[in-house]
Coordinates of C-alpha atoms in Angstrom, one line a residue:
Chain A
X1 CA -35.6 37.3 62.0
X2 CA -33.8 36.1 65.1
X3 CA -30.0 35.9 64.9
X4 CA -30.1 32.1 65.2
X5 CA -32.6 31.8 62.3
X6 CA -30.5 34.2 60.3
X7 CA -27.3 32.1 60.7
X8 CA -29.4 28.9 60.1
X9 CA -30.6 30.4 56.8
X10 CA -27.2 31.4 55.7
X11 CA -25.6 28.0 56.6
X12 CA -28.3 26.1 54.7
X13 CA -28.2 28.4 51.7
X14 CA -24.4 27.9 51.5
X15 CA -24.9 24.1 51.9
X16 CA -27.5 23.8 49.2
X17 CA -25.4 25.9 46.8
X18 CA -22.5 23.5 47.3
X19 CA -23.4 21.1 44.5
X20 CA -20.7 18.6 45.5
X21 CA -21.9 18.5 49.1
X22 CA -25.6 18.1 48.0
X23 CA -24.6 15.3 45.6
X24 CA -22.5 13.5 48.2
X25 CA -24.9 13.9 51.2
X26 CA -28.3 13.8 49.7
X27 CA -28.4 12.5 46.1
X28 CA -25.8 9.7 46.2
X29 CA -27.2 7.8 49.2
X30 CA -30.6 7.4 47.6
X31 CA -29.1 6.3 44.3
X32 CA -26.2 4.2 45.6
X33 CA -27.9 2.3 48.4
X34 CA -30.3 0.5 46.0
X35 CA -27.4 -0.1 43.6
X36 CA -25.2 -1.6 46.3
X37 CA -28.1 -3.7 47.7
X38 CA -29.7 -4.8 44.5
X39 CA -26.8 -4.9 42.1
X40 CA -24.7 -7.7 43.7
X41 CA -27.7 -9.7 44.7
X42 CA -29.2 -9.5 41.2
X43 CA -25.8 -10.4 39.6
X44 CA -25.3 -13.4 41.9
X45 CA -28.9 -14.5 41.4
X46 CA -28.6 -14.4 37.6
X47 CA -25.4 -16.3 37.5
X48 CA -26.7 -18.9 40.0
X49 CA -29.8 -19.4 37.8
X50 CA -27.7 -19.7 34.8
X51 CA -25.4 -22.2 36.5
X52 CA -28.4 -24.1 37.9
X53 CA -29.8 -24.7 34.4
X54 CA -26.6 -25.2 32.5
X55 CA -26.1 -28.7 31.1
X56 CA -23.0 -30.5 32.6
X57 CA -21.3 -33.8 31.8
X58 CA -21.0 -36.2 34.7
X59 CA -18.6 -39.2 34.4
X60 CA -19.9 -42.2 36.3
X61 CA -18.4 -45.6 37.1
X62 CA -20.6 -48.5 38.1
X63 CA -23.7 -46.5 37.4
X64 CA -26.7 -48.0 39.2
X65 CA -30.1 -48.3 37.5
X66 CA -32.2 -45.2 37.9
X67 CA -29.4 -42.7 38.6
X68 CA -29.1 -41.6 35.0
X69 CA -32.8 -40.4 35.1
X70 CA -32.3 -38.6 38.4
X71 CA -29.3 -36.8 37.1
X72 CA -31.1 -35.9 33.9
X73 CA -33.9 -34.4 36.0
X74 CA -31.5 -31.7 37.2
X75 CA -30.0 -31.2 33.7
X76 CA -26.9 -33.4 34.1
X77 CA -25.8 -35.8 31.4
X78 CA -24.4 -39.0 32.9
X79 CA -21.6 -40.7 30.8
X80 CA -20.2 -44.0 31.8
X81 CA -16.4 -43.7 32.4
X82 CA -13.9 -46.1 33.9
X83 CA -12.0 -43.3 35.7
X84 CA -14.3 -40.3 36.6
X85 CA -11.6 -38.6 38.7
X86 CA -9.2 -38.4 35.7
X87 CA -12.1 -37.3 33.5
X88 CA -12.7 -34.3 35.8
X89 CA -9.0 -33.5 36.0
X90 CA -8.5 -33.7 32.3
X91 CA -11.6 -31.7 31.6
X92 CA -13.6 -34.4 29.8
X93 CA -16.3 -34.0 32.4
X94 CA -17.5 -31.3 34.9
X95 CA -18.0 -33.9 37.7
X96 CA -17.4 -37.5 38.4
X97 CA -19.2 -40.2 40.5
X98 CA -17.9 -43.6 41.6
X99 CA -20.1 -46.2 43.1
X100 CA -18.0 -48.9 44.9
X101 CA -19.0 -51.3 47.6
X102 CA -21.8 -49.2 49.0
X103 CA -19.8 -46.0 48.9
X104 CA -20.3 -43.0 46.6
X105 CA -17.5 -40.6 45.8
X106 CA -18.1 -37.4 44.0
X107 CA -15.2 -35.6 42.2
X108 CA -15.4 -31.9 41.6
X109 CA -12.9 -29.1 41.0
X110 CA -14.3 -27.2 43.9
X111 CA -11.4 -24.9 44.7
X112 CA -11.0 -24.0 41.0
X113 CA -14.6 -23.7 40.1
X114 CA -15.8 -21.4 42.9
X115 CA -19.5 -20.7 43.1
X116 CA -20.3 -22.4 39.8
X117 CA -18.8 -25.7 41.1
X118 CA -20.7 -25.2 44.3
X119 CA -24.0 -24.9 42.3
X120 CA -23.0 -28.1 40.4
X121 CA -22.3 -29.9 43.7
X122 CA -25.8 -28.9 44.9
X123 CA -27.4 -30.3 41.8
X124 CA -25.5 -33.6 42.2
X125 CA -26.4 -33.8 45.9
X126 CA -30.0 -33.2 45.0
X127 CA -30.1 -36.0 42.3
X128 CA -28.2 -38.4 44.6
X129 CA -30.6 -37.6 47.5
X130 CA -33.6 -38.3 45.4
X131 CA -32.0 -41.5 44.1
X132 CA -31.2 -42.5 47.7
X133 CA -34.8 -41.8 48.9
X134 CA -36.2 -43.9 46.0
X135 CA -33.9 -46.9 47.0
X136 CA -34.9 -46.5 50.7
X137 CA -38.6 -46.4 49.8
X138 CA -38.3 -49.5 47.5
X139 CA -36.5 -51.5 50.3
X140 CA -39.0 -50.5 52.9
X141 CA -41.9 -51.6 50.7
X142 CA -40.0 -54.8 50.0
X143 CA -39.8 -55.4 53.8
X144 CA -43.5 -54.7 54.1
X145 CA -43.0 -51.4 55.9
X146 CA -44.7 -48.1 55.2
X147 CA -42.0 -45.5 54.1
X148 CA -43.6 -43.0 56.5
X149 CA -42.0 -45.0 59.3
X150 CA -38.9 -42.9 58.7
X151 CA -40.8 -39.7 59.3
X152 CA -42.4 -40.0 62.7
X153 CA -43.2 -36.2 62.8
X154 CA -43.1 -33.2 60.6
X155 CA -41.0 -30.2 61.6
X156 CA -42.2 -26.7 61.4
X157 CA -40.8 -23.4 62.7
X158 CA -43.2 -20.5 63.3
X159 CA -41.9 -16.9 64.0
X160 CA -43.9 -15.5 66.9
X161 CA -42.2 -12.0 66.7
X162 CA -44.6 -9.1 66.6
X163 CA -45.6 -8.0 63.1
X164 CA -43.6 -4.8 63.5
X165 CA -40.4 -6.8 64.1
X166 CA -41.1 -9.0 61.0
X167 CA -41.8 -6.0 58.9
X168 CA -38.4 -4.6 59.7
X169 CA -37.1 -7.6 57.9
X170 CA -33.6 -8.5 57.0
X171 CA -32.4 -4.9 56.8
X172 CA -33.8 -3.9 60.1
X173 CA -30.6 -4.8 61.9
X174 CA -28.7 -2.5 59.5
X175 CA -30.8 0.6 60.1
X176 CA -29.3 1.7 63.5
X177 CA -25.8 1.5 62.0
X178 CA -26.8 3.3 58.8
X179 CA -28.6 6.0 60.8
X180 CA -25.5 6.6 62.8
X181 CA -23.2 6.7 59.8
X182 CA -25.5 9.0 57.7
X183 CA -26.0 11.4 60.6
X184 CA -22.2 11.7 61.0
X185 CA -21.4 12.0 57.3
X186 CA -24.3 14.4 56.7
X187 CA -23.3 16.8 59.4
X188 CA -19.5 16.7 58.7
X189 CA -19.2 19.1 55.7
X190 CA -21.6 21.7 57.2
X191 CA -19.9 21.7 60.5
X192 CA -16.4 21.8 59.0
X193 CA -17.4 24.7 56.8
X194 CA -19.3 26.6 59.6
X195 CA -16.3 26.4 62.0
X196 CA -12.8 25.8 60.6
X197 CA -14.0 26.9 57.1
X198 CA -15.1 30.3 58.5
X199 CA -11.9 30.7 60.4
X200 CA -9.9 29.9 57.3
X201 CA -11.8 32.4 55.1
X202 CA -11.7 35.1 57.8
X203 CA -15.5 35.3 58.0
X204 CA -15.8 34.0 61.6
X205 CA -14.3 37.2 63.1
X206 CA -16.7 39.3 61.0
X207 CA -19.6 37.2 62.1
X208 CA -18.6 37.4 65.8
X209 CA -18.4 41.2 65.4
X210 CA -22.1 41.5 64.7
X211 CA -24.5 42.5 67.6
X212 CA -25.7 38.9 68.3
X213 CA -24.9 36.7 71.2
X214 CA -22.4 33.9 70.5
X215 CA -24.8 31.3 71.7
X216 CA -27.4 32.4 69.1
X217 CA -24.8 32.1 66.3
X218 CA -23.8 28.7 67.5
X219 CA -27.4 27.6 67.7
X220 CA -28.0 28.6 64.1
X221 CA -24.9 26.7 63.0
X222 CA -25.9 23.6 65.0
X223 CA -29.4 23.7 63.6
X224 CA -28.3 23.8 60.0
X225 CA -25.8 21.0 60.6
X226 CA -28.6 18.9 62.2
X227 CA -30.9 19.6 59.2
X228 CA -28.2 18.5 56.8
X229 CA -27.6 15.3 58.9
X230 CA -31.3 14.5 59.0
X231 CA -31.7 15.1 55.3
X232 CA -28.7 12.9 54.5
X233 CA -30.1 10.2 56.9
X234 CA -33.5 10.4 55.3
X235 CA -31.9 10.0 51.9
X236 CA -29.8 7.0 53.1
X237 CA -32.8 5.3 54.7
X238 CA -34.9 6.1 51.6
X239 CA -32.2 4.4 49.5
X240 CA -32.4 1.4 51.9
X241 CA -36.1 1.2 51.5
X242 CA -35.9 1.6 47.8
X243 CA -33.2 -1.1 47.5
X244 CA -35.3 -3.4 49.8
X245 CA -38.3 -2.9 47.6
X246 CA -36.4 -3.7 44.5
X247 CA -35.1 -6.9 46.0
X248 CA -38.5 -7.8 47.3
X249 CA -40.1 -7.3 43.9
X250 CA -37.3 -9.4 42.3
X251 CA -37.4 -12.2 44.9
X252 CA -41.2 -12.4 44.8
X253 CA -40.9 -13.4 41.2
X254 CA -38.5 -16.3 42.1
X255 CA -39.9 -19.8 42.6
X256 CA -38.7 -20.0 46.3
X257 CA -40.1 -16.6 47.1
X258 CA -38.1 -14.9 49.9
X259 CA -40.0 -11.6 49.4
X260 CA -40.4 -11.1 53.2
X261 CA -36.6 -11.4 53.7
X262 CA -36.0 -8.2 51.8
X263 CA -39.1 -6.2 53.0
X264 CA -38.5 -3.1 55.1
X265 CA -41.4 -1.3 56.5
X266 CA -41.6 1.0 59.6
X267 CA -44.8 1.6 61.5
X268 CA -45.7 5.1 62.6
X269 CA -44.5 4.5 66.2
X270 CA -41.2 3.1 65.1
X271 CA -40.7 5.9 62.6
X272 CA -41.4 8.5 65.3
X273 CA -39.1 6.8 67.8
X274 CA -36.4 6.5 65.2
X275 CA -36.8 10.2 64.2
X276 CA -36.6 11.4 67.9
X277 CA -33.6 9.1 68.5
X278 CA -31.9 10.3 65.3
X279 CA -32.4 14.0 66.1
X280 CA -31.1 13.6 69.6
X281 CA -28.1 11.7 68.4
X282 CA -27.5 14.3 65.6
X283 CA -27.5 17.0 68.3
X284 CA -24.9 15.1 70.3
X285 CA -22.8 14.4 67.2
X286 CA -23.1 18.1 65.9
X287 CA -22.0 19.4 69.4
X288 CA -18.9 17.2 69.4
X289 CA -18.1 18.1 65.8
X290 CA -18.5 21.9 66.4
X291 CA -16.1 21.6 69.3
X292 CA -13.6 19.7 67.1
X293 CA -14.2 22.0 64.2
X294 CA -13.4 25.0 66.4
X295 CA -10.1 23.5 67.5
X296 CA -9.0 23.1 63.8
X297 CA -7.4 26.0 62.0
X298 CA -8.4 24.9 58.5
X299 CA -11.2 23.1 56.8
X300 CA -8.8 20.2 55.9
X301 CA -7.7 19.9 59.5
X302 CA -11.3 19.8 60.7
X303 CA -12.0 17.0 58.2
X304 CA -9.1 15.0 59.7
X305 CA -10.6 15.4 63.2
X306 CA -14.1 14.5 61.9
X307 CA -12.7 11.4 60.1
X308 CA -11.1 10.3 63.4
X309 CA -14.3 10.9 65.3
X310 CA -16.2 8.9 62.7
X311 CA -13.9 5.9 63.2
X312 CA -14.1 6.2 67.0
X313 CA -17.9 6.2 66.9
X314 CA -18.6 3.8 64.0
X315 CA -16.2 1.0 64.9
X316 CA -17.8 0.2 68.3
X317 CA -21.2 0.7 66.7
X318 CA -20.5 -1.9 64.1
X319 CA -19.4 -4.4 66.8
X320 CA -22.4 -3.6 68.8
X321 CA -24.7 -4.1 65.8
X322 CA -23.2 -7.5 65.2
X323 CA -23.4 -8.5 68.9
X324 CA -26.7 -6.8 69.8
X325 CA -28.9 -9.9 69.7
X326 CA -26.5 -11.9 71.9
X327 CA -26.3 -9.2 74.6
X328 CA -28.1 -9.6 77.9
X329 CA -30.5 -6.7 78.3
X330 CA -28.7 -4.5 80.8
X331 CA -30.3 -1.1 81.3
X332 CA -26.9 0.5 82.0
X333 CA -25.9 -0.1 78.4
X334 CA -28.5 2.5 77.3
X335 CA -26.6 5.1 79.2
X336 CA -23.5 4.7 77.0
X337 CA -23.1 7.4 74.4
X338 CA -23.7 6.1 70.8
X339 CA -24.4 2.6 72.1
X340 CA -27.6 3.7 73.9
X341 CA -29.4 5.2 70.9
X342 CA -28.2 2.3 68.7
X343 CA -29.5 -0.3 71.1
X344 CA -32.8 1.6 71.4
X345 CA -33.2 1.8 67.6
X346 CA -32.5 -2.0 67.4
X347 CA -35.1 -2.6 70.1
X348 CA -37.6 -0.3 68.3
X349 CA -37.2 -2.1 65.1
X350 CA -37.5 -5.5 66.8
X351 CA -40.6 -4.2 68.8
X352 CA -38.9 -5.0 72.1
X353 CA -37.9 -1.6 73.4
X354 CA -39.2 -1.0 76.9
X355 CA -40.3 2.3 78.4
X356 CA -37.1 2.2 80.6
X357 CA -35.0 1.8 77.5
X358 CA -36.6 4.9 75.9
X359 CA -36.2 6.9 79.1
X360 CA -32.6 5.9 79.6
X361 CA -31.5 6.2 76.0
X362 CA -33.3 9.5 75.2
X363 CA -32.5 11.0 78.5
X364 CA -28.8 10.2 78.4
X365 CA -28.5 11.2 74.7
X366 CA -30.2 14.5 75.5
X367 CA -27.8 15.0 78.4
X368 CA -24.8 14.2 76.2
X369 CA -26.1 16.5 73.5
X370 CA -26.4 19.3 75.9
X371 CA -22.9 18.7 77.3
X372 CA -21.5 18.5 73.8
X373 CA -23.2 21.8 72.7
X374 CA -22.0 23.4 76.0
X375 CA -18.5 22.3 75.1
X376 CA -18.9 23.7 71.6
X377 CA -20.2 27.0 73.1
X378 CA -17.1 27.2 75.3
X379 CA -14.9 26.7 72.3
X380 CA -16.8 29.5 70.5
X381 CA -16.2 31.8 73.4
X382 CA -12.6 31.1 73.9
X383 CA -10.6 33.7 72.1
X384 CA -7.5 31.5 72.0
X385 CA -9.6 29.0 70.0
X386 CA -11.5 31.5 67.8
X387 CA -8.5 33.6 66.8
X388 CA -5.9 30.9 66.6
X389 CA -4.6 30.7 63.1
Chain B
X1 CA -15.9 58.9 70.4
X2 CA -13.2 56.2 71.2
X3 CA -11.4 56.4 74.5
X4 CA -8.6 54.0 75.5
X5 CA -6.7 54.3 78.8
X6 CA -4.2 51.7 80.0
X7 CA -5.2 49.0 77.6
X8 CA -3.4 45.7 78.4
X9 CA -3.5 42.3 77.0
X10 CA -1.5 39.2 77.7
X11 CA -1.5 35.8 75.9
X12 CA 0.2 33.4 78.3
X13 CA 3.6 34.8 79.0
X14 CA 3.5 37.3 76.2
X15 CA 2.4 40.8 76.9
X16 CA 0.7 41.8 73.6
X17 CA -0.5 45.2 74.7
X18 CA 1.3 47.2 77.4
X19 CA -1.0 50.0 78.6
X20 CA -2.2 51.8 75.5
X21 CA -3.6 55.4 75.8
X22 CA -5.3 57.1 72.9
X23 CA -8.6 58.6 71.7
X24 CA -10.4 59.2 68.4
X25 CA -12.7 62.1 68.1
X26 CA -15.7 62.6 65.9
X27 CA -14.7 63.7 62.4
X28 CA -11.2 62.4 62.8
X29 CA -9.1 59.7 61.3
X30 CA -6.7 58.2 63.8
X31 CA -4.1 55.9 62.2
X32 CA -2.8 53.1 64.4
X33 CA 0.5 52.3 62.7
X34 CA 2.9 49.4 63.3
X35 CA 4.5 46.3 61.8
X36 CA 2.8 42.9 61.7
X37 CA 2.5 41.6 65.2
X38 CA 2.7 45.0 66.9
X39 CA -0.8 44.5 68.4
X40 CA -3.0 46.5 66.0
X41 CA -5.6 43.8 65.4
X42 CA -5.6 42.9 69.1
X43 CA -6.5 46.5 69.9
X44 CA -9.4 46.5 67.5
X45 CA -10.7 43.2 68.8
X46 CA -10.5 44.5 72.4
X47 CA -12.5 47.6 71.3
X48 CA -15.2 45.3 69.8
X49 CA -15.3 43.1 72.9
X50 CA -14.2 40.1 70.9
X51 CA -11.4 39.5 73.4
X52 CA -11.0 40.1 77.0
X53 CA -8.6 42.9 78.0
X54 CA -7.7 45.0 81.0
X55 CA -8.0 48.8 80.8
X56 CA -8.6 51.7 83.1
X57 CA -11.0 53.1 80.6
X58 CA -12.3 51.6 77.3
X59 CA -15.2 53.1 75.5
X60 CA -16.8 53.5 72.1
X61 CA -19.6 56.0 71.7
X62 CA -19.8 56.2 75.4
X63 CA -20.2 52.4 75.9
X64 CA -17.7 50.0 77.5
X65 CA -17.3 47.0 75.1
X66 CA -16.4 44.8 78.1
X67 CA -19.8 45.4 79.6
X68 CA -22.0 46.0 76.6
X69 CA -20.3 44.4 73.6
X70 CA -23.5 44.0 71.6
X71 CA -24.5 47.6 72.0
X72 CA -21.0 48.7 71.0
X73 CA -21.1 46.5 67.9
X74 CA -24.4 48.1 66.8
X75 CA -22.5 51.4 66.6
X76 CA -19.4 50.2 64.9
X77 CA -18.6 49.4 61.3
X78 CA -15.8 46.9 61.1
X79 CA -13.7 46.0 58.1
X80 CA -10.9 43.4 58.3
X81 CA -8.0 43.0 56.0
X82 CA -9.0 39.5 54.9
X83 CA -11.7 38.9 52.4
X84 CA -14.2 37.8 55.0
X85 CA -17.0 36.9 52.6
X86 CA -19.1 33.7 52.1
X87 CA -18.2 32.2 48.7
X88 CA -21.6 31.0 47.7
X89 CA -23.6 34.0 48.7
X90 CA -24.2 37.0 46.4
X91 CA -23.4 40.5 47.4
X92 CA -27.1 41.2 48.1
X93 CA -27.4 38.1 50.2
X94 CA -24.4 39.3 52.3
X95 CA -26.0 42.6 52.9
X96 CA -29.4 41.0 53.8
X97 CA -27.7 38.5 56.1
X98 CA -25.6 41.1 58.0
X99 CA -28.4 43.7 57.9
X100 CA -30.8 41.4 59.8
X101 CA -28.4 41.5 62.8
X102 CA -28.9 45.2 63.1
X103 CA -32.7 44.9 63.4
X104 CA -33.3 46.5 60.0
X105 CA -36.8 45.7 58.8
X106 CA -37.1 44.1 55.3
X107 CA -38.2 47.3 53.6
X108 CA -35.7 49.5 55.4
X109 CA -33.0 47.0 54.5
X110 CA -34.0 47.0 50.8
X111 CA -34.0 50.8 50.8
X112 CA -30.6 50.8 52.5
X113 CA -29.1 48.3 49.9
X114 CA -30.4 50.5 47.1
X115 CA -28.7 53.5 48.8
X116 CA -25.4 51.6 49.2
X117 CA -25.7 50.5 45.6
X118 CA -25.7 54.2 44.5
X119 CA -23.0 55.2 47.0
X120 CA -20.6 52.4 46.3
X121 CA -21.6 51.6 42.8
X122 CA -22.2 47.9 43.8
X123 CA -24.0 47.0 40.5
X124 CA -23.1 43.5 39.4
X125 CA -21.5 42.7 42.7
X126 CA -25.0 42.5 44.3
X127 CA -26.1 39.6 42.1
X128 CA -22.9 37.6 41.7
X129 CA -21.8 34.9 44.2
X130 CA -18.5 35.9 45.8
X131 CA -16.8 33.0 43.9
X132 CA -17.5 34.8 40.7
X133 CA -16.5 38.3 41.9
X134 CA -13.4 40.3 41.1
X135 CA -11.4 41.5 44.1
X136 CA -12.7 45.0 43.5
X137 CA -16.3 43.8 43.7
X138 CA -15.5 41.9 46.8
X139 CA -14.0 44.9 48.5
X140 CA -17.1 47.0 47.6
X141 CA -19.3 44.5 49.3
X142 CA -17.0 44.3 52.4
X143 CA -17.1 48.1 52.7
X144 CA -20.8 48.4 52.0
X145 CA -21.4 45.8 54.7
X146 CA -19.5 47.9 57.3
X147 CA -21.7 51.0 56.4
X148 CA -25.0 49.1 56.2
X149 CA -26.2 50.2 59.7
X150 CA -24.9 53.8 59.5
X151 CA -22.3 53.3 62.2
X152 CA -21.0 56.1 64.3
X153 CA -17.5 54.7 64.5
X154 CA -15.4 52.9 61.9
X155 CA -12.8 50.3 62.8
X156 CA -10.7 49.5 59.7
X157 CA -8.1 46.8 60.1
X158 CA -5.6 46.7 57.2
X159 CA -8.6 47.4 54.9
X160 CA -6.5 47.7 51.7
X161 CA -4.5 44.5 52.2
X162 CA -6.2 42.6 49.4
X163 CA -7.1 45.5 47.1
X164 CA -6.0 46.4 43.6
X165 CA -5.1 50.0 42.9
X166 CA -8.7 51.1 41.9
X167 CA -10.4 49.5 44.8
X168 CA -7.8 50.9 47.1
X169 CA -8.3 54.4 45.8
X170 CA -12.1 54.1 46.1
X171 CA -11.7 53.0 49.7
X172 CA -9.4 55.8 50.7
X173 CA -11.8 58.3 49.2
X174 CA -14.7 56.7 51.1
X175 CA -12.8 57.1 54.4
X176 CA -12.2 60.8 53.6
X177 CA -15.9 61.2 53.0
X178 CA -16.8 59.5 56.3
X179 CA -14.4 61.7 58.1
X180 CA -16.1 64.8 56.6
X181 CA -19.5 63.3 57.6
X182 CA -18.3 63.4 61.3
X183 CA -17.5 59.8 61.9
X184 CA -14.7 58.7 64.1
X185 CA -12.3 56.4 62.1
X186 CA -9.7 54.2 63.6
X187 CA -7.5 53.1 60.7
X188 CA -5.1 50.4 61.5
X189 CA -2.4 49.8 58.9
X190 CA 1.3 49.0 58.3
X191 CA 1.1 50.9 54.9
X192 CA 2.4 54.3 56.1
X193 CA 1.8 56.4 53.0
X194 CA -1.9 55.6 53.3
X195 CA -1.9 56.9 56.8
X196 CA 0.0 60.0 55.7
X197 CA -2.8 60.7 53.2
X198 CA -5.7 60.1 55.6
X199 CA -4.8 60.6 59.2
X200 CA -5.3 63.6 61.4
X201 CA -3.4 62.0 64.2
X202 CA -1.3 58.9 64.4
X203 CA -0.2 56.3 67.0
X204 CA 3.0 54.4 66.5
X205 CA 2.5 50.9 68.0
X206 CA 5.6 48.8 68.4
X207 CA 5.8 45.6 70.4
X208 CA 2.5 46.3 72.1
X209 CA 3.5 49.8 73.2
X210 CA 2.4 53.2 71.8
X211 CA 5.7 54.9 71.3
X212 CA 4.2 58.1 69.9
X213 CA 0.7 59.5 69.8
X214 CA 0.0 62.9 68.2
X215 CA -0.8 64.9 65.1
X216 CA 0.7 63.7 61.9
X217 CA 2.9 66.9 61.4
X218 CA 4.1 66.7 65.0
X219 CA 5.3 63.1 64.4
X220 CA 7.4 64.3 61.4
X221 CA 8.7 67.3 63.3
X222 CA 9.7 65.4 66.4
X223 CA 11.6 62.7 64.5
X224 CA 13.0 65.2 62.0
X225 CA 11.6 63.2 59.1
X226 CA 10.3 64.1 55.6
X227 CA 7.7 61.4 55.6
X228 CA 5.6 59.5 58.2
X229 CA 7.5 56.3 57.2
X230 CA 10.8 57.9 58.1
X231 CA 9.3 59.2 61.3
X232 CA 8.1 55.8 62.3
X233 CA 11.5 54.2 61.6
X234 CA 13.3 56.8 63.6
X235 CA 10.9 56.4 66.5
X236 CA 11.5 52.6 66.5
X237 CA 15.3 53.2 66.3
X238 CA 15.1 55.5 69.4
X239 CA 13.2 52.9 71.3
X240 CA 15.6 50.2 70.3
X241 CA 18.6 52.3 71.3
X242 CA 16.9 53.1 74.6
X243 CA 16.4 49.4 75.3
X244 CA 19.9 48.6 74.3

């Protein structure tokens, strides 16, 4: 077995025996992602459904003919009242409506009622809208006009994006950011343990005293950290897909559908492109982390440096993720570390990545990865760094 | 077996080693003695090629660690004072992991581990992860690891620093046995009674300078001391007085 493979084996064995690290990096993402995605949506959806069918009392002054029926259609009970505003304030009614000289005023405790009041507002708007349409239709017929005169054309929007872009769905825009975050968090514990952790335990000196080139030892460590990063990322993306599937299943059962919104499918090409981009970015991130880890004297100090690195890399990535669809496609942006792979992934998922984008993003990330690993190798060879404690 | 001539090492403005001269012959224990910070560990690191150092001559088993560090490391067994073990690996996994660096084939490695088990009474330590080992078990694995590839030279840096009385005794006995087997042993320590028990010759290292090199008995005679500890203290006093 080559020295690199031997070190790789040892690092991975240590990682997989660290239950806490395996739980945090591999198990939790696949379990928590669906919970975070599905849980809040499911809760809001249930409460909204409940609020949409709940019977409410609506106080009405000068109630016109036909409104009571429209309100009843959306489950609201209209009660004649001389002062609907006071009725709402005093809690005798959930909403109030006043018809006066061609003006309709609706009273609601919006600031106090939160989402529930918003749902009620929607129901009243719906009933009033239907009532208004029926009045318009009756008046047009009275005047001998076809009601369709108000609708000279029908409006329709058609998404002409390629099928791959549509299949990426709502969560497609999240994936580049998630990939970046999981790669960083996946590699962190392995790198911290393999660098500053080894220094702190006193094993680094013993390891460097074996008849193996320092570069081979570094390569084994970097390889193990990359595998951990890729596993953690796969787990996170797996959780994302699982969460999307749960939401899709749930929303397909709803009357207004929306199943496509929560779908997340990757074609073989996009999957391959994402994997290559992820591995290249992982190599870059691991190189930077090993360099930082070697500068630290203790595991805890290394974690502090890594936390700082995480913030430095993730914050611009979040901003870029939010602004990506508004940015003019400038090839130079693909040369920026972190931004390049993120923009490429975004382009891959939206099926609009050009050959130039691939060449620039992959080429530059490979260059940065090599530079970062070179820096890490320098740190490994510097006795002031290795033996500083 | 070990030759050191004019070994110098500087960290920034600090001269850590100032021209050390000594040698260690086959079948001999040479004790490098000195307080913490005297330069003992730096000397051993230079001999292993772990740090860059200047020297007129530096060799282990006929090889210069500055030119052939990997070849030198193949011939050296190194034990450090710290525990230096991976918490989640068992003793056996440690021996396999380190054995692979010395190009030991799988069967040869298995046979060697069985041999070390007999020699060092490794027993349970082979199958327990380090986290679940006693300090005695850990030390057995550390020492077994250093002997895994049948080294010609042993570099022991404060090897008893973390040991209980039983493990310490076992280690000292092992060093005696290795000396009898013809190995050259460089034993670095600040525990002078240990050196008095083991060493054939000693080197007093103080502030990066060897202030005495010679046989154990000569050290006591020269400084008019009953023990090696008294001899060392007297040697340091003389140097301090000279400086003053």
